[in-house]
């Protein structure tokens, strides 16, 4: 595959054009923002798959606190009942000490939390491809153990998925907006270059140069500038992502997940500079040919 824009033009001396001098800087900023949007889009997609996989097969039983009841006995009774329900893989009661440890980052010392009137929790794993009737199981559990409530996490997961999809749509809209702004900037730079080199273009026309020849010089030059800006912009975006991943990992907070890129995401990122160069090539070619037709 031959990339003609890597070769420098000779006749028009476009390198001396001051109007396009800062184009790589502008393209670098645009590619940086587009790369962050792309990283966010693929990271959220990975998070959605992770949430669905982790939660869809898990249930939680909550036994409301009752000061007049033996909570350990009620918890054991609920565990015994759930172990008789077909379609459940694992049933495990979470001790009050374990629950206090989970709440420690939010409420303070675990030994203090253990003295609070907290509900008892039971973790339940549903067997794969199980045809478990959740509503019937929840009703039977409440009858067997008063105060026990089966939580499927489904309403919470649905809200999280809706929020994640909204953020993905926003990231895609930002990428589209960045693409449009980049095209407008390139159009402005190409038209300015046409005006500045108007006399030379007329001379080339007089000696028989074709429109496609002149357009190729412009498109190759601007595509080369776009590539020079796109590669640094992409590198800075990847460094930013790695820095954020490092900082999020140090927080050790479950609610803030570091960005996780899948293979398709890395391929899309790697293709971004080439796509910017191709978009620049076709945009400049279209603008130059249209302008040359009006000049004739």
XYZ file of C-alpha atoms in Angstrom:
296
model
C 0.000 0.000 0.000
C 1.438 3.335 -1.061
C 0.895 6.481 1.024
C 1.491 9.275 -1.505
C 0.957 12.024 1.079
C 4.232 11.080 2.784
C 6.139 12.528 -0.200
C 6.642 16.316 -0.134
C 5.179 18.394 -3.039
C 7.494 20.588 -5.059
C 5.648 23.127 -7.248
C 3.305 24.918 -4.825
C 5.732 25.188 -1.872
C 2.871 24.688 0.578
C 5.329 24.221 3.471
C 5.850 28.008 3.432
C 2.142 28.614 3.946
C 1.715 30.246 7.395
C -2.070 29.614 7.436
C -1.586 25.851 7.890
C 1.428 26.051 10.213
C -0.597 25.327 13.366
C -2.947 22.757 11.816
C -1.089 19.773 13.441
C -1.614 21.360 16.878
C -5.356 21.737 16.272
C -5.632 18.191 14.903
C -3.665 16.850 17.896
C -6.156 18.464 20.284
C -9.118 17.073 18.323
C -7.637 13.567 18.168
C -6.868 13.723 21.894
C -10.524 14.498 22.673
C -11.787 11.915 20.182
C -9.468 9.256 21.669
C -10.737 9.951 25.199
C -14.321 9.655 23.952
C -13.460 6.374 22.232
C -11.740 5.047 25.365
C -14.776 5.993 27.444
C -17.130 4.344 24.981
C -15.287 1.002 24.972
C -14.569 1.111 28.732
C -18.250 1.567 29.537
C -19.054 -1.324 27.213
C -16.621 -3.530 29.165
C -18.122 -2.352 32.460
C -21.649 -3.197 31.267
C -20.564 -6.749 30.381
C -18.833 -7.072 33.764
C -21.886 -5.838 35.716
C -24.279 -8.091 33.804
C -22.050 -11.117 34.284
C -21.475 -10.461 37.983
C -25.008 -9.590 38.995
C -27.368 -11.444 36.664
C -26.676 -14.789 38.387
C -26.575 -13.463 41.952
C -29.332 -12.816 44.472
C -29.297 -11.384 47.964
C -31.631 -12.240 50.807
C -32.115 -9.502 53.374
C -33.553 -10.323 56.808
C -34.826 -7.210 58.542
C -33.436 -6.517 62.010
C -35.779 -7.479 64.867
C -34.534 -6.881 68.411
C -37.008 -9.443 69.800
C -35.818 -12.245 67.492
C -32.715 -14.403 67.394
C -31.187 -13.093 64.152
C -28.648 -15.939 63.888
C -31.447 -18.487 64.135
C -33.559 -16.690 61.489
C -30.563 -16.478 59.176
C -29.823 -20.179 59.569
C -33.487 -21.013 58.947
C -33.471 -18.990 55.711
C -30.263 -20.724 54.571
C -31.770 -24.131 55.262
C -34.885 -23.242 53.278
C -32.949 -21.868 50.293
C -30.795 -25.004 50.121
C -33.952 -27.014 49.449
C -34.918 -24.805 46.456
C -33.928 -26.441 43.153
C -31.959 -24.201 40.749
C -29.744 -22.537 43.357
C -26.027 -23.251 43.156
C -24.684 -21.760 46.375
C -26.224 -20.276 49.512
C -23.954 -18.476 51.983
C -24.860 -16.410 55.041
C -22.796 -13.239 55.424
C -21.713 -12.808 59.044
C -22.250 -9.521 60.890
C -18.464 -9.052 61.048
C -18.149 -9.525 57.292
C -20.994 -7.057 56.636
C -19.335 -4.542 58.954
C -16.092 -4.863 56.967
C -18.001 -4.118 53.754
C -19.533 -0.993 55.294
C -16.344 0.165 56.996
C -15.203 2.478 54.088
C -18.553 4.308 54.293
C -19.538 4.245 57.995
C -16.288 4.052 59.930
C -14.849 1.445 62.328
C -16.105 -2.127 61.918
C -16.401 -2.800 65.674
C -18.803 0.165 65.982
C -20.814 -0.886 62.928
C -21.308 -4.387 64.346
C -23.307 -2.867 67.217
C -25.738 -1.149 64.821
C -29.164 -2.744 64.082
C -28.146 -4.042 60.659
C -30.144 -6.577 58.645
C -28.656 -10.032 58.064
C -27.637 -10.864 54.503
C -27.468 -14.146 52.592
C -25.630 -14.434 49.274
C -27.282 -16.729 46.732
C -25.924 -17.917 43.362
C -28.378 -19.130 40.728
C -27.368 -22.202 38.711
C -26.619 -21.583 35.025
C -29.655 -22.046 32.713
C -31.858 -22.416 35.767
C -35.639 -21.946 35.306
C -36.042 -20.629 38.839
C -39.344 -18.820 39.562
C -38.050 -15.839 41.564
C -41.469 -14.496 42.571
C -42.666 -17.863 43.884
C -39.354 -18.405 45.706
C -39.555 -14.945 47.302
C -43.127 -15.572 48.525
C -42.248 -19.001 49.948
C -39.196 -17.528 51.686
C -41.226 -14.756 53.317
C -43.730 -17.318 54.581
C -40.990 -19.588 55.930
C -38.938 -16.764 57.499
C -40.915 -13.600 58.346
C -38.920 -10.485 57.554
C -36.818 -12.142 54.817
C -36.791 -10.383 51.446
C -35.316 -11.741 48.197
C -33.502 -9.019 46.205
C -32.744 -9.769 42.528
C -30.679 -6.564 41.862
C -32.519 -6.322 38.537
C -34.089 -2.835 39.043
C -30.705 -1.431 40.143
C -28.909 -3.080 37.242
C -31.499 -1.760 34.747
C -30.957 1.804 36.002
C -27.165 1.429 35.813
C -27.405 0.048 32.263
C -29.653 2.951 31.223
C -27.140 5.433 32.643
C -24.210 3.641 30.953
C -25.979 3.567 27.566
C -26.764 7.290 27.908
C -23.103 8.059 28.573
C -22.117 5.922 25.560
C -24.552 7.861 23.363
C -23.069 11.119 24.674
C -19.516 9.903 23.906
C -20.564 8.980 20.347
C -22.207 12.401 19.918
C -19.017 14.120 21.131
C -16.942 12.132 18.622
C -19.315 13.150 15.818
C -19.099 16.811 16.897
C -15.279 16.643 17.024
C -15.219 15.140 13.516
C -17.423 17.940 12.165
C -15.302 20.672 13.808
C -12.122 19.063 12.412
C -13.602 19.009 8.906
C -14.585 22.699 9.170
C -11.064 23.652 10.304
C -9.501 21.695 7.448
C -11.878 23.312 4.930
C -10.944 26.772 6.211
C -7.199 25.998 6.021
C -7.496 24.522 2.506
C -9.462 27.497 1.179
C -6.966 29.895 2.726
C -4.146 27.988 1.041
C -5.973 28.207 -2.299
C -6.266 31.981 -1.966
C -2.602 32.416 -0.960
C -1.354 30.323 -3.903
C -3.875 31.639 -6.431
C -1.216 33.083 -8.758
C 0.871 29.913 -8.845
C -2.225 27.810 -9.487
C -3.137 29.999 -12.469
C 0.370 29.584 -13.884
C 0.156 25.819 -13.472
C -3.189 25.874 -15.297
C -1.634 27.876 -18.168
C 1.164 25.365 -18.648
C -1.359 22.513 -18.758
C -1.516 21.167 -15.215
C -4.750 19.278 -14.548
C -7.064 19.989 -11.616
C -6.421 16.518 -10.198
C -2.659 17.199 -10.134
C -3.109 20.450 -8.166
C -5.670 18.842 -5.849
C -3.286 15.963 -5.145
C -0.588 18.367 -3.963
C -2.999 20.035 -1.550
C -4.532 16.806 -0.276
C -1.157 15.131 0.270
C 0.192 18.150 2.120
C -2.805 18.518 4.439
C -3.047 14.756 5.029
C 0.603 14.769 6.086
C -0.049 17.659 8.511
C -3.094 15.843 9.923
C -1.036 12.706 10.499
C 1.709 14.705 12.209
C -0.913 16.058 14.624
C -2.978 12.893 15.066
C -0.146 10.636 16.256
C 0.963 12.867 19.188
C -2.685 13.472 20.110
C -3.282 9.711 20.290
C -0.125 9.089 22.327
C -1.069 11.784 24.870
C -4.578 10.294 25.172
C -3.154 6.804 25.870
C -0.774 8.250 28.487
C -3.732 10.049 30.098
C -5.717 6.800 30.178
C -2.825 4.924 31.794
C -2.420 7.704 34.369
C -6.130 7.578 35.215
C -5.970 3.779 35.466
C -3.068 4.053 37.906
C -4.843 6.661 40.066
C -8.162 4.742 40.047
C -6.318 1.561 41.047
C -4.696 3.316 44.003
C -8.107 4.474 45.289
C -9.205 0.829 45.719
C -12.819 1.988 45.553
C -15.345 -0.368 44.025
C -17.476 2.440 42.592
C -14.588 3.915 40.532
C -13.416 1.355 38.032
C -10.293 2.048 35.933
C -10.920 2.122 32.150
C -10.651 -1.328 30.602
C -10.009 -1.531 26.875
C -10.899 -4.594 24.835
C -9.010 -5.623 21.677
C -11.560 -3.917 19.402
C -10.987 -0.684 21.331
C -7.220 -0.788 20.856
C -7.681 -1.489 17.137
C -10.070 1.477 16.833
C -7.573 3.719 18.627
C -4.710 2.573 16.398
C -6.798 3.294 13.293
C -7.722 6.820 14.415
C -4.679 8.700 12.925
C -5.109 6.896 9.609
C -8.836 7.700 9.539
C -8.072 11.377 10.231
C -5.561 11.413 7.359
C -8.096 9.773 5.008
C -10.857 12.189 6.097
C -8.489 15.117 5.494
C -7.502 13.783 2.063
C -11.071 13.508 0.791
C -12.156 16.814 2.378
C -9.267 18.788 0.880
C -9.626 17.119 -2.512
C -13.330 17.992 -2.607
C -12.685 21.620 -1.580
C -9.800 22.153 -4.034
C -11.590 20.612 -7.018
C -14.721 22.659 -6.250
C -12.662 25.848 -5.992
C -10.779 25.116 -9.222
C -14.029 24.650 -11.107
C -15.172 28.090 -9.970
C -11.834 29.611 -11.022
C -12.141 28.356 -14.569
